[in-house]
mmCIF file of N, CA and C in Angstrom:
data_model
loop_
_atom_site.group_PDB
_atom_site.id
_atom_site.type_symbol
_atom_site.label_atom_id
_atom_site.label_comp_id
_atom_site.label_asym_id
_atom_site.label_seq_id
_atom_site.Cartn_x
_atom_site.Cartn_y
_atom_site.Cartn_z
ATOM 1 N N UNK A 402 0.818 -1.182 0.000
ATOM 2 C CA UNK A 402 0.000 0.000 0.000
ATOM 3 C C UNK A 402 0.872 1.261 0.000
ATOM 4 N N UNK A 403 1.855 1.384 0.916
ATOM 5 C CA UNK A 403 2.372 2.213 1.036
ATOM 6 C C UNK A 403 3.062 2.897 -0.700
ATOM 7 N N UNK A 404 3.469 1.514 -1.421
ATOM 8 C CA UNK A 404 4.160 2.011 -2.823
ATOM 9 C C UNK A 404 2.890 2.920 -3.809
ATOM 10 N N UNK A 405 2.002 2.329 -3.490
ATOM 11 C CA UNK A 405 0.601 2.778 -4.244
ATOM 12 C C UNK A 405 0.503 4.219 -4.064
ATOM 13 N N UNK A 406 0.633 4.721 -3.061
ATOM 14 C CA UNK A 406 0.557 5.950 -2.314
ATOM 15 C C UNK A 406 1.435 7.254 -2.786
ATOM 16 N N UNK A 407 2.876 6.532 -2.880
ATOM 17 C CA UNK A 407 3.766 7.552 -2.932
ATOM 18 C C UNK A 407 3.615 7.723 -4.245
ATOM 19 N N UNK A 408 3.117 6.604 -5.083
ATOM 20 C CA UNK A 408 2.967 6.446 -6.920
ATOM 21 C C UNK A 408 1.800 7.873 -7.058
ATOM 22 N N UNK A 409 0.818 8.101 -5.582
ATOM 23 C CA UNK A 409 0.400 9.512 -6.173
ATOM 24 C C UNK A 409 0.792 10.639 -5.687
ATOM 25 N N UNK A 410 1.995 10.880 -4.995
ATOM 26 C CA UNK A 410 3.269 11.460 -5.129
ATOM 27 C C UNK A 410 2.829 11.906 -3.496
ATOM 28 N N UNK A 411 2.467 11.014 -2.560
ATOM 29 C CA UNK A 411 2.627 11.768 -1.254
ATOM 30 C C UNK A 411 3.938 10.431 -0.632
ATOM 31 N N UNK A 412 4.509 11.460 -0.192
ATOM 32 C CA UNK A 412 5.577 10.579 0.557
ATOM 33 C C UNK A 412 4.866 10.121 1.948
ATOM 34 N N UNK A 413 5.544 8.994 2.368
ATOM 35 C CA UNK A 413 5.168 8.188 3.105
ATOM 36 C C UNK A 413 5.979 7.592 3.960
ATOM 37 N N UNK A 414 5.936 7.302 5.620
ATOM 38 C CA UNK A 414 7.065 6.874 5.864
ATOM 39 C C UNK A 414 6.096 5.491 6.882
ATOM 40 N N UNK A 415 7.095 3.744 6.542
ATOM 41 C CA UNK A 415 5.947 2.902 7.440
ATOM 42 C C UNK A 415 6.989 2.884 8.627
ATOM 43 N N UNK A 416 6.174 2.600 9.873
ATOM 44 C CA UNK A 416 6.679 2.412 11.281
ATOM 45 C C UNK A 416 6.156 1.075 11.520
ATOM 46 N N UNK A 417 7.587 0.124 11.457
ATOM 47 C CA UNK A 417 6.884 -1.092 11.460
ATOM 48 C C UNK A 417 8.539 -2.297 12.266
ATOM 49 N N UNK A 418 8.023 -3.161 13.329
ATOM 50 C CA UNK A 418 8.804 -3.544 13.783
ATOM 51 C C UNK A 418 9.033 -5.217 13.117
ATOM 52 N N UNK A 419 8.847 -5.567 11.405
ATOM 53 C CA UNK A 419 9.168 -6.565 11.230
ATOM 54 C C UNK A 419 9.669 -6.096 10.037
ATOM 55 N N UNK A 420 10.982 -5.237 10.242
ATOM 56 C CA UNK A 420 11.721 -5.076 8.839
ATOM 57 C C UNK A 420 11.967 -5.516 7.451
ATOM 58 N N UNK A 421 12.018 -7.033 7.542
ATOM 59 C CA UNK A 421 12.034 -8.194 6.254
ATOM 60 C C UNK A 421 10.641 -8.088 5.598
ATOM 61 N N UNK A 422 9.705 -7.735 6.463
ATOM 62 C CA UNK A 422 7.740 -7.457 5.225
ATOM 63 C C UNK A 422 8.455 -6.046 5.101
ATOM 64 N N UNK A 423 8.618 -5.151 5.732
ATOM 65 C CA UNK A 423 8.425 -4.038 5.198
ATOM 66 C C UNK A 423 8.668 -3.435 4.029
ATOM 67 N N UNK A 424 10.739 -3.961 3.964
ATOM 68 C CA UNK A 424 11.345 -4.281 2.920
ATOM 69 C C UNK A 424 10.990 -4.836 1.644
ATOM 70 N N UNK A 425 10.414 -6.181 1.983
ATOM 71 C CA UNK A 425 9.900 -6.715 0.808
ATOM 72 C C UNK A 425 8.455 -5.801 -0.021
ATOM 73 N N UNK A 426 7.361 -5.768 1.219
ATOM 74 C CA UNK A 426 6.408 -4.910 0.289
ATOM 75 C C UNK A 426 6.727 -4.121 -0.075
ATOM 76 N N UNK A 427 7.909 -3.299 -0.588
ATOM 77 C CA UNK A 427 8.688 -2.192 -0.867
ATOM 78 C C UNK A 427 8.356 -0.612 -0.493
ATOM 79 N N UNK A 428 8.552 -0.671 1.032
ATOM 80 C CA UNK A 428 8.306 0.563 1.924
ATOM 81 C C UNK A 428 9.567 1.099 1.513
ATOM 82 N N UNK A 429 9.565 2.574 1.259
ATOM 83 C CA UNK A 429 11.077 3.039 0.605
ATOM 84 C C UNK A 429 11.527 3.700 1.912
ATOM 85 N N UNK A 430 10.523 4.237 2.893
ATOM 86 C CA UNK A 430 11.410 5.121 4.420
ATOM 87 C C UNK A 430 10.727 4.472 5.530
ATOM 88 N N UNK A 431 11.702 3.550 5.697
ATOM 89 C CA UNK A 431 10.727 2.398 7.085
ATOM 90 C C UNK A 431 11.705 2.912 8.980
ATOM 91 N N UNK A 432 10.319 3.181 9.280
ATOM 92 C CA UNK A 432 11.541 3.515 10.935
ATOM 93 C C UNK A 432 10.940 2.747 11.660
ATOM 94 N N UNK A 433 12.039 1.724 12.204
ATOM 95 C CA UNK A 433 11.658 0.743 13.304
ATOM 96 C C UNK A 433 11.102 0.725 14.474
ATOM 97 N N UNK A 434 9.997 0.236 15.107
ATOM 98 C CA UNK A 434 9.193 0.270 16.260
ATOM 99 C C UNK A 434 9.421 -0.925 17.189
ATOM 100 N N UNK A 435 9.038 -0.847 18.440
ATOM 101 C CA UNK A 435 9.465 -1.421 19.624
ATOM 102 C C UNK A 435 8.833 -3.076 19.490
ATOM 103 N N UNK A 436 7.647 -3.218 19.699
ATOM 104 C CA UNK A 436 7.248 -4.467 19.589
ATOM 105 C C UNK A 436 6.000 -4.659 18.369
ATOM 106 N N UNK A 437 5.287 -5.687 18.534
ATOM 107 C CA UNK A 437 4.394 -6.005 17.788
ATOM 108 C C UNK A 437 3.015 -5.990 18.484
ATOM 109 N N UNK A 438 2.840 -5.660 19.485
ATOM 110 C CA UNK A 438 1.351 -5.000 20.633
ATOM 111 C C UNK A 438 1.360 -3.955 20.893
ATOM 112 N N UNK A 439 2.557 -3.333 20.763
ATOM 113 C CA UNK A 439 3.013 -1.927 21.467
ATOM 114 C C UNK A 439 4.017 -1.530 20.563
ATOM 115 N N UNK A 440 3.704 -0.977 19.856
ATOM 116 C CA UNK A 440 4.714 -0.983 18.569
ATOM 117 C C UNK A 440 5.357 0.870 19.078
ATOM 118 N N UNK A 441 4.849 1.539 19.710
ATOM 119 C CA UNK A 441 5.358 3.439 20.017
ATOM 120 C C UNK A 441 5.239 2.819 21.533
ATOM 121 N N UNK A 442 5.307 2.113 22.401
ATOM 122 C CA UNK A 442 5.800 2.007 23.593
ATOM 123 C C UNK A 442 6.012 0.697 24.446
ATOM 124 N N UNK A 443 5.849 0.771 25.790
ATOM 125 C CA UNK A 443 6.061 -0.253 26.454
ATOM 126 C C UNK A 443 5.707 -0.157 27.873
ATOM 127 N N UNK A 444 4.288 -0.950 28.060
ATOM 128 C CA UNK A 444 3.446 -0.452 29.080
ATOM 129 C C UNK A 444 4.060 -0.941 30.337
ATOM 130 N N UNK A 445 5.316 -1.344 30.225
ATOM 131 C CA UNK A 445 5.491 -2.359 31.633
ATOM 132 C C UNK A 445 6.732 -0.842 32.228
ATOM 133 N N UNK A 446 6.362 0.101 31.126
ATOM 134 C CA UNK A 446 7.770 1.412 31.865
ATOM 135 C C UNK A 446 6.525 3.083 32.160
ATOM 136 N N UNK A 447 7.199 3.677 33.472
ATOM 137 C CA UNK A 447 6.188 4.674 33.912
ATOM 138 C C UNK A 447 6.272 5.135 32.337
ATOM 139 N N UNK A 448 4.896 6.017 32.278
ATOM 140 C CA UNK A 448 4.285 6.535 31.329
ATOM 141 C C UNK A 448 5.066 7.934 30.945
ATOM 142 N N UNK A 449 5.892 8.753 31.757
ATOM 143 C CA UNK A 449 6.889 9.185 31.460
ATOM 144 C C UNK A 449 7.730 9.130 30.222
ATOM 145 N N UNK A 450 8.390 7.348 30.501
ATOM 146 C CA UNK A 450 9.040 7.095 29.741
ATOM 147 C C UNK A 450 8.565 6.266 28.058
ATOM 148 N N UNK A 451 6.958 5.584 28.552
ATOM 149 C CA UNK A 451 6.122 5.878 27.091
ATOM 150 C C UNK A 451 6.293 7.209 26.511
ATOM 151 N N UNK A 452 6.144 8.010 26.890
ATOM 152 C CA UNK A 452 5.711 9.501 25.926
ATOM 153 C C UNK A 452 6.773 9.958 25.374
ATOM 154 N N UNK A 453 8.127 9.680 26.202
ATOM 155 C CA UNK A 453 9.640 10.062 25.460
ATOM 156 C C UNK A 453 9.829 9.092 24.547
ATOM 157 N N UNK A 454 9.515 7.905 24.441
ATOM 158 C CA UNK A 454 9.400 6.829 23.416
ATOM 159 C C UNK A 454 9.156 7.136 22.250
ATOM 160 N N UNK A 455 7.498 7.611 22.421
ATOM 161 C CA UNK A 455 7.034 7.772 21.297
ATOM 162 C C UNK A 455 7.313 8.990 20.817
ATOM 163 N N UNK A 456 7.654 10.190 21.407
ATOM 164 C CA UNK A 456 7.719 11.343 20.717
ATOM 165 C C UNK A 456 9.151 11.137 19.627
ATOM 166 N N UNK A 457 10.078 10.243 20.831
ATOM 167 C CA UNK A 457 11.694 10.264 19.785
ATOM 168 C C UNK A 457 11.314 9.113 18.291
ATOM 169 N N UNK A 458 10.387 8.308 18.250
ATOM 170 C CA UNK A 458 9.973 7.629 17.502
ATOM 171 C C UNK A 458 9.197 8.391 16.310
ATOM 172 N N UNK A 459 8.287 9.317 16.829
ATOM 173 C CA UNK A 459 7.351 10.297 15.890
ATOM 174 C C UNK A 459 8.475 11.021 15.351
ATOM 175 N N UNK A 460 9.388 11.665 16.066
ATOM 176 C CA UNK A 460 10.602 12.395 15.567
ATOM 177 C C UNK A 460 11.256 11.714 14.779
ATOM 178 N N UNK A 461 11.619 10.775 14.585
ATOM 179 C CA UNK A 461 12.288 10.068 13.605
ATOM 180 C C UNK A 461 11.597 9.788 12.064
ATOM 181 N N UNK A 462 10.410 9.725 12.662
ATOM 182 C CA UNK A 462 9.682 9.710 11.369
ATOM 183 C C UNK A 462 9.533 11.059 10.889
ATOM 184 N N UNK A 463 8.884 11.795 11.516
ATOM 185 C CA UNK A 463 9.108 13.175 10.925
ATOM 186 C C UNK A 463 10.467 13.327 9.854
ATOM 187 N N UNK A 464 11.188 13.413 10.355
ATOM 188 C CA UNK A 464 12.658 13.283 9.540
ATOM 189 C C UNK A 464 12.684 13.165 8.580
ATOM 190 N N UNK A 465 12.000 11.307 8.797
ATOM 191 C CA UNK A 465 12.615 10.626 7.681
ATOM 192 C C UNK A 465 11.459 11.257 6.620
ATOM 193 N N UNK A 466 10.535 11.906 6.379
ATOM 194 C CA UNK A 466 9.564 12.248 5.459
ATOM 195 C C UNK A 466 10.305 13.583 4.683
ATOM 196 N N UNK A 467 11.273 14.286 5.521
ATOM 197 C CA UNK A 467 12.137 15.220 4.847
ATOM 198 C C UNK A 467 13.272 15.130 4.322
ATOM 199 N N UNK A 468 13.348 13.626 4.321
ATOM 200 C CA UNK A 468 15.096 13.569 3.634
ATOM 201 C C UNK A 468 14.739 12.497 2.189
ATOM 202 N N UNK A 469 15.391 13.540 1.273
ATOM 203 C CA UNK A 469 15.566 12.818 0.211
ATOM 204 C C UNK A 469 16.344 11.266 0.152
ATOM 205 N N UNK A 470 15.632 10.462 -0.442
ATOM 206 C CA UNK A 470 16.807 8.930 -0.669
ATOM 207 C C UNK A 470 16.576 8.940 -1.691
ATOM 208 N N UNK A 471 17.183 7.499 -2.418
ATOM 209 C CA UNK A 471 17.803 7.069 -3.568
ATOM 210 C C UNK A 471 17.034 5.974 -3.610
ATOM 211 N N UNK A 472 16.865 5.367 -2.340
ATOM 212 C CA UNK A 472 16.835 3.729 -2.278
ATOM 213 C C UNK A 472 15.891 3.570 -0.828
ATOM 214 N N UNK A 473 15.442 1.915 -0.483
ATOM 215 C CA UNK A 473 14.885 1.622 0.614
ATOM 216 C C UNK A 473 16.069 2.279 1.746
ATOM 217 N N UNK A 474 15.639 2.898 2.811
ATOM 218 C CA UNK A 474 16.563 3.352 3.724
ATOM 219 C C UNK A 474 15.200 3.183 5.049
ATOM 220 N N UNK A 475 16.394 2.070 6.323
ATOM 221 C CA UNK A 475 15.784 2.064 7.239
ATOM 222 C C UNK A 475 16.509 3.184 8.180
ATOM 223 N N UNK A 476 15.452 4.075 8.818
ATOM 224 C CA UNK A 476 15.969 5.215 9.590
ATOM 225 C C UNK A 476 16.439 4.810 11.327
ATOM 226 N N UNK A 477 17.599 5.055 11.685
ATOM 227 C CA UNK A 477 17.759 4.416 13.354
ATOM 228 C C UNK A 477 17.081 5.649 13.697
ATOM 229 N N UNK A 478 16.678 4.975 15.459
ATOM 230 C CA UNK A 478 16.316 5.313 15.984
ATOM 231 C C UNK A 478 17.146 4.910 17.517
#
């Protein structure tokens, strides 16, 4: 879906914590997430440290929607 998307020229970035689908369905700006229930946090940490999670996670994506690539590029986090 995501390739469909950018084909009508909105860039797109997936947040997805099983890199090898992402890759393959050909996500071109993929930024990695924590788990697969809780993919922007981790309920077993004070909520504090959810919200710094997810904001440095949203931040990364942000980013990655402003930087030109060439190619599939996974963004660290």
């Amino acid at each position: 879906m995501t390739k469909e998307i950018e084909k009508a020229g909105i860039t797109i970035v997936q947040m997805a914590n099983l890199l090898p689908v992402a890759k393959t369905v050909g996500s071109n700006r993929i930024v990695p997430t924590i788990s697969i229930p809780y993919p922007l946090g981790d309920p077993a940490t004070p909520v504090e440290e959810q919200h710094k999670l997810r904001k440095h996670r949203v931040g990364v994506a942000l980013d990655a929607l402003a930087t030109p690539i060439k190619e599939q590029t996974v963004f660290p986090v």
